[in-house]
């Protein structure tokens, strides 16, 4: 597996419902792993397998502190298609390897992304909706170049989707999330929506609602 990653693997043979979690710009493979035990606690069954790959681009985010990204961002926030395609290929390759290495139930695979990781989650799930049971976008946005490059698909409307965003987010304004919601609706999806008085983060209330949403359906057997 070319991407470094962290994993929470339940005890037992599986296969297990699985959450593929993609961190945001400047974070790492450890960033979202802390919610893995909480997800397993609320989802009926033997637990949820949690995979957190690390972005391939290394950044310096502070004195002696490194972070990682999926693709570079310009000062204006523009994304180059070549960078997006490269990140997509890296994550798809990671997932193919993970399906061989871990006891994943491919019928109960959920993709979640925070901030820049959410862009990648949108790109992967909307591009290949038949692969994922559900899509979660946290504090993120949906660039036009992702939507414009999507192939036709009859499976997209059946993708269970949740969006969560902070009304006080100083990094990705709530307007961007609302615009993303509209783009998803134009694609035939009807995302569940959670808006909270928080910044660029996952508040305790947002986390409770995320866990509740996951417990209600995406990980249930088909």
Short mmCIF file of C-alpha atoms in Angstrom, two decimals:
data_model
loop_
_atom_site.label_atom_id
_atom_site.label_comp_id
_atom_site.label_asym_id
_atom_site.label_seq_id
_atom_site.Cartn_x
_atom_site.Cartn_y
_atom_site.Cartn_z
CA UNK A 1 0.00 0.00 0.00
CA UNK A 2 1.72 3.14 -1.22
CA UNK A 3 -0.03 5.60 1.12
CA UNK A 4 0.87 5.59 4.79
CA UNK A 5 -2.26 5.03 6.86
CA UNK A 6 -3.71 4.31 10.26
CA UNK A 7 -6.38 1.69 10.87
CA UNK A 8 -8.86 0.57 13.50
CA UNK A 9 -9.68 -3.10 12.87
CA UNK A 10 -12.32 -4.84 15.00
CA UNK A 11 -11.63 -8.22 16.51
CA UNK A 12 -12.95 -11.15 14.51
CA UNK A 13 -12.90 -12.43 10.98
CA UNK A 14 -15.26 -9.93 9.35
CA UNK A 15 -16.03 -8.80 6.77
CA UNK A 16 -16.79 -5.50 8.49
CA UNK A 17 -18.60 -2.35 7.45
CA UNK A 18 -15.84 0.11 6.66
CA UNK A 19 -15.31 3.84 6.80
CA UNK A 20 -12.62 5.38 4.60
CA UNK A 21 -11.75 8.73 6.23
CA UNK A 22 -9.78 11.42 4.38
CA UNK A 23 -8.12 14.16 6.44
CA UNK A 24 -7.94 17.84 5.63
CA UNK A 25 -5.12 20.08 4.40
CA UNK A 26 -2.19 20.12 6.81
CA UNK A 27 -3.43 17.20 8.94
CA UNK A 28 -2.31 13.55 8.91
CA UNK A 29 -3.46 9.94 8.98
CA UNK A 30 -3.96 10.26 12.75
CA UNK A 31 -6.36 13.20 12.53
CA UNK A 32 -9.68 11.36 12.22
CA UNK A 33 -8.78 8.01 13.77
CA UNK A 34 -10.01 9.12 17.20
CA UNK A 35 -13.64 8.85 16.17
CA UNK A 36 -13.26 5.20 15.10
CA UNK A 37 -14.14 3.65 18.48
CA UNK A 38 -17.15 5.96 18.77
CA UNK A 39 -18.48 4.81 15.39
CA UNK A 40 -18.08 1.16 16.39
CA UNK A 41 -20.00 1.83 19.61
CA UNK A 42 -23.11 3.15 17.87
CA UNK A 43 -23.27 0.85 14.84
CA UNK A 44 -24.94 -2.51 15.54
CA UNK A 45 -22.77 -5.57 14.93
CA UNK A 46 -19.18 -6.53 15.59
CA UNK A 47 -17.64 -3.16 14.90
CA UNK A 48 -16.61 -0.87 12.04
CA UNK A 49 -13.27 -1.04 10.25
CA UNK A 50 -11.77 2.43 9.98
CA UNK A 51 -9.06 3.38 7.45
CA UNK A 52 -7.29 6.74 7.38
CA UNK A 53 -4.79 7.15 4.54
CA UNK A 54 -2.36 10.05 4.59
CA UNK A 55 -2.10 12.57 1.80
CA UNK A 56 1.06 12.20 -0.33
CA UNK A 57 2.08 15.88 -0.22
CA UNK A 58 4.17 16.89 2.80
CA UNK A 59 3.83 20.42 4.19
CA UNK A 60 5.45 22.39 6.97
CA UNK A 61 2.58 23.65 9.12
CA UNK A 62 4.62 24.97 12.02
CA UNK A 63 8.11 25.02 13.52
CA UNK A 64 9.28 21.44 13.29
CA UNK A 65 5.77 20.29 12.53
CA UNK A 66 4.74 18.60 9.28
CA UNK A 67 1.30 18.07 7.83
CA UNK A 68 -0.01 16.51 4.65
CA UNK A 69 -2.31 17.31 1.78
CA UNK A 70 -4.03 15.58 -1.12
CA UNK A 71 -3.32 18.34 -3.64
CA UNK A 72 -1.69 21.79 -3.58
CA UNK A 73 -3.80 24.91 -3.27
CA UNK A 74 -3.00 28.27 -4.82
CA UNK A 75 -3.45 31.48 -2.80
CA UNK A 76 -6.81 31.90 -4.48
CA UNK A 77 -7.87 28.37 -3.68
CA UNK A 78 -7.77 27.13 -7.26
CA UNK A 79 -7.20 23.44 -7.93
CA UNK A 80 -5.39 22.03 -10.95
CA UNK A 81 -7.15 19.11 -12.57
CA UNK A 82 -3.89 17.17 -12.93
CA UNK A 83 -3.34 17.39 -9.17
CA UNK A 84 -6.89 16.26 -8.46
CA UNK A 85 -6.56 13.29 -10.83
CA UNK A 86 -3.25 12.33 -9.22
CA UNK A 87 -4.79 12.39 -5.73
CA UNK A 88 -7.75 10.38 -6.98
CA UNK A 89 -5.46 7.72 -8.39
CA UNK A 90 -3.50 7.51 -5.14
CA UNK A 91 -6.64 6.97 -3.07
CA UNK A 92 -8.17 4.52 -5.53
CA UNK A 93 -4.93 2.52 -5.51
CA UNK A 94 -4.92 2.56 -1.71
CA UNK A 95 -8.50 1.33 -1.62
CA UNK A 96 -7.82 -1.49 -4.06
CA UNK A 97 -4.92 -2.65 -1.88
CA UNK A 98 -7.00 -2.25 1.28
CA UNK A 99 -9.74 -4.48 -0.13
CA UNK A 100 -7.13 -7.21 -0.43
CA UNK A 101 -5.38 -6.55 2.90
CA UNK A 102 -8.31 -5.93 5.26
CA UNK A 103 -11.63 -7.75 5.94
CA UNK A 104 -13.76 -5.05 4.29
CA UNK A 105 -17.39 -5.61 3.37
CA UNK A 106 -17.50 -3.91 -0.06
CA UNK A 107 -21.29 -3.61 0.18
CA UNK A 108 -20.99 -1.41 3.30
CA UNK A 109 -18.21 1.00 2.41
CA UNK A 110 -18.66 4.64 3.46
CA UNK A 111 -16.33 7.46 2.43
CA UNK A 112 -15.91 10.51 4.66
CA UNK A 113 -13.78 13.58 4.14
CA UNK A 114 -12.99 16.69 6.17
CA UNK A 115 -12.18 19.96 4.37
CA UNK A 116 -9.80 19.13 1.49
CA UNK A 117 -10.44 15.45 2.21
CA UNK A 118 -14.10 16.20 1.58
CA UNK A 119 -13.29 17.39 -1.93
CA UNK A 120 -11.62 14.05 -2.55
CA UNK A 121 -14.56 12.18 -1.01
CA UNK A 122 -16.94 14.02 -3.33
CA UNK A 123 -14.73 13.30 -6.33
CA UNK A 124 -14.40 9.59 -5.59
CA UNK A 125 -17.98 8.89 -4.54
CA UNK A 126 -19.69 10.96 -7.22
CA UNK A 127 -17.37 9.55 -9.87
CA UNK A 128 -17.91 5.92 -8.83
CA UNK A 129 -21.12 5.87 -6.78
CA UNK A 130 -21.58 2.13 -7.27
CA UNK A 131 -18.56 1.53 -5.05
CA UNK A 132 -19.80 3.38 -1.94
CA UNK A 133 -22.82 2.97 0.31
CA UNK A 134 -22.65 6.53 1.61
CA UNK A 135 -20.78 9.83 1.40
CA UNK A 136 -20.02 12.27 4.22
CA UNK A 137 -18.64 15.76 3.64
CA UNK A 138 -17.45 17.67 6.72
CA UNK A 139 -16.54 21.37 6.56
CA UNK A 140 -15.87 21.11 2.85
CA UNK A 141 -16.80 22.39 -0.59
CA UNK A 142 -17.54 20.96 -4.04
CA UNK A 143 -15.46 22.56 -6.82
CA UNK A 144 -17.02 23.00 -10.24
CA UNK A 145 -14.16 21.10 -11.89
CA UNK A 146 -15.21 17.97 -9.93
CA UNK A 147 -18.83 18.28 -11.07
CA UNK A 148 -17.95 19.16 -14.66
CA UNK A 149 -15.75 16.06 -15.04
CA UNK A 150 -18.30 13.56 -13.74
CA UNK A 151 -19.35 10.76 -16.09
CA UNK A 152 -23.06 9.96 -16.50
CA UNK A 153 -24.32 7.56 -13.84
CA UNK A 154 -27.66 6.09 -12.85
CA UNK A 155 -26.28 5.03 -9.44
CA UNK A 156 -25.59 8.50 -8.09
CA UNK A 157 -29.10 9.29 -6.85
CA UNK A 158 -29.02 6.27 -4.53
CA UNK A 159 -25.91 7.43 -2.67
CA UNK A 160 -26.76 8.25 0.95
CA UNK A 161 -25.14 11.62 1.68
CA UNK A 162 -24.55 13.82 4.73
CA UNK A 163 -23.06 17.30 4.85
CA UNK A 164 -21.98 19.04 8.07
CA UNK A 165 -20.64 22.59 8.26
CA UNK A 166 -20.01 25.41 10.72
CA UNK A 167 -21.81 28.72 10.30
CA UNK A 168 -18.71 30.45 11.71
CA UNK A 169 -16.16 28.60 9.58
CA UNK A 170 -13.39 31.13 8.80
CA UNK A 171 -11.64 28.90 6.26
CA UNK A 172 -14.52 27.60 4.13
CA UNK A 173 -17.50 29.91 4.35
CA UNK A 174 -20.91 28.36 4.90
CA UNK A 175 -21.97 29.75 1.51
CA UNK A 176 -19.59 27.31 -0.16
CA UNK A 177 -21.19 24.38 1.63
CA UNK A 178 -24.67 25.57 0.72
CA UNK A 179 -23.55 25.85 -2.90
CA UNK A 180 -22.21 22.30 -2.71
CA UNK A 181 -25.56 21.14 -1.38
CA UNK A 182 -27.26 22.70 -4.38
CA UNK A 183 -24.85 21.02 -6.78
CA UNK A 184 -25.56 17.64 -5.18
CA UNK A 185 -29.29 18.22 -5.50
CA UNK A 186 -28.82 19.05 -9.18
CA UNK A 187 -27.10 15.66 -9.53
CA UNK A 188 -30.15 13.92 -8.07
CA UNK A 189 -28.94 13.54 -4.49
CA UNK A 190 -30.76 14.82 -1.42
CA UNK A 191 -28.07 15.21 1.24
CA UNK A 192 -28.90 15.30 4.92
CA UNK A 193 -27.73 18.65 6.23
CA UNK A 194 -26.26 19.73 9.56
CA UNK A 195 -25.35 23.38 10.24
CA UNK A 196 -23.77 24.29 13.58
CA UNK A 197 -22.41 27.35 15.37
CA UNK A 198 -18.80 26.25 15.05
CA UNK A 199 -15.68 27.06 13.09
CA UNK A 200 -13.56 24.77 10.92
CA UNK A 201 -13.95 21.78 13.20
CA UNK A 202 -16.22 18.96 14.35
CA UNK A 203 -18.06 20.10 17.46
CA UNK A 204 -19.47 17.68 20.01
CA UNK A 205 -23.00 18.26 18.71
CA UNK A 206 -21.89 17.73 15.11
CA UNK A 207 -20.11 14.54 16.15
CA UNK A 208 -23.21 13.24 17.96
CA UNK A 209 -25.32 13.88 14.87
CA UNK A 210 -22.73 12.26 12.60
CA UNK A 211 -22.70 9.16 14.78
CA UNK A 212 -26.48 9.08 14.85
CA UNK A 213 -26.70 9.31 11.09
CA UNK A 214 -24.18 6.51 10.61
CA UNK A 215 -26.07 4.33 13.09
CA UNK A 216 -29.38 4.74 11.25
CA UNK A 217 -28.58 3.12 7.96
CA UNK A 218 -25.38 3.38 5.92
CA UNK A 219 -23.72 0.43 7.65
CA UNK A 220 -26.75 -1.84 7.69
CA UNK A 221 -26.64 -4.99 5.58
CA UNK A 222 -28.21 -4.65 2.14
#
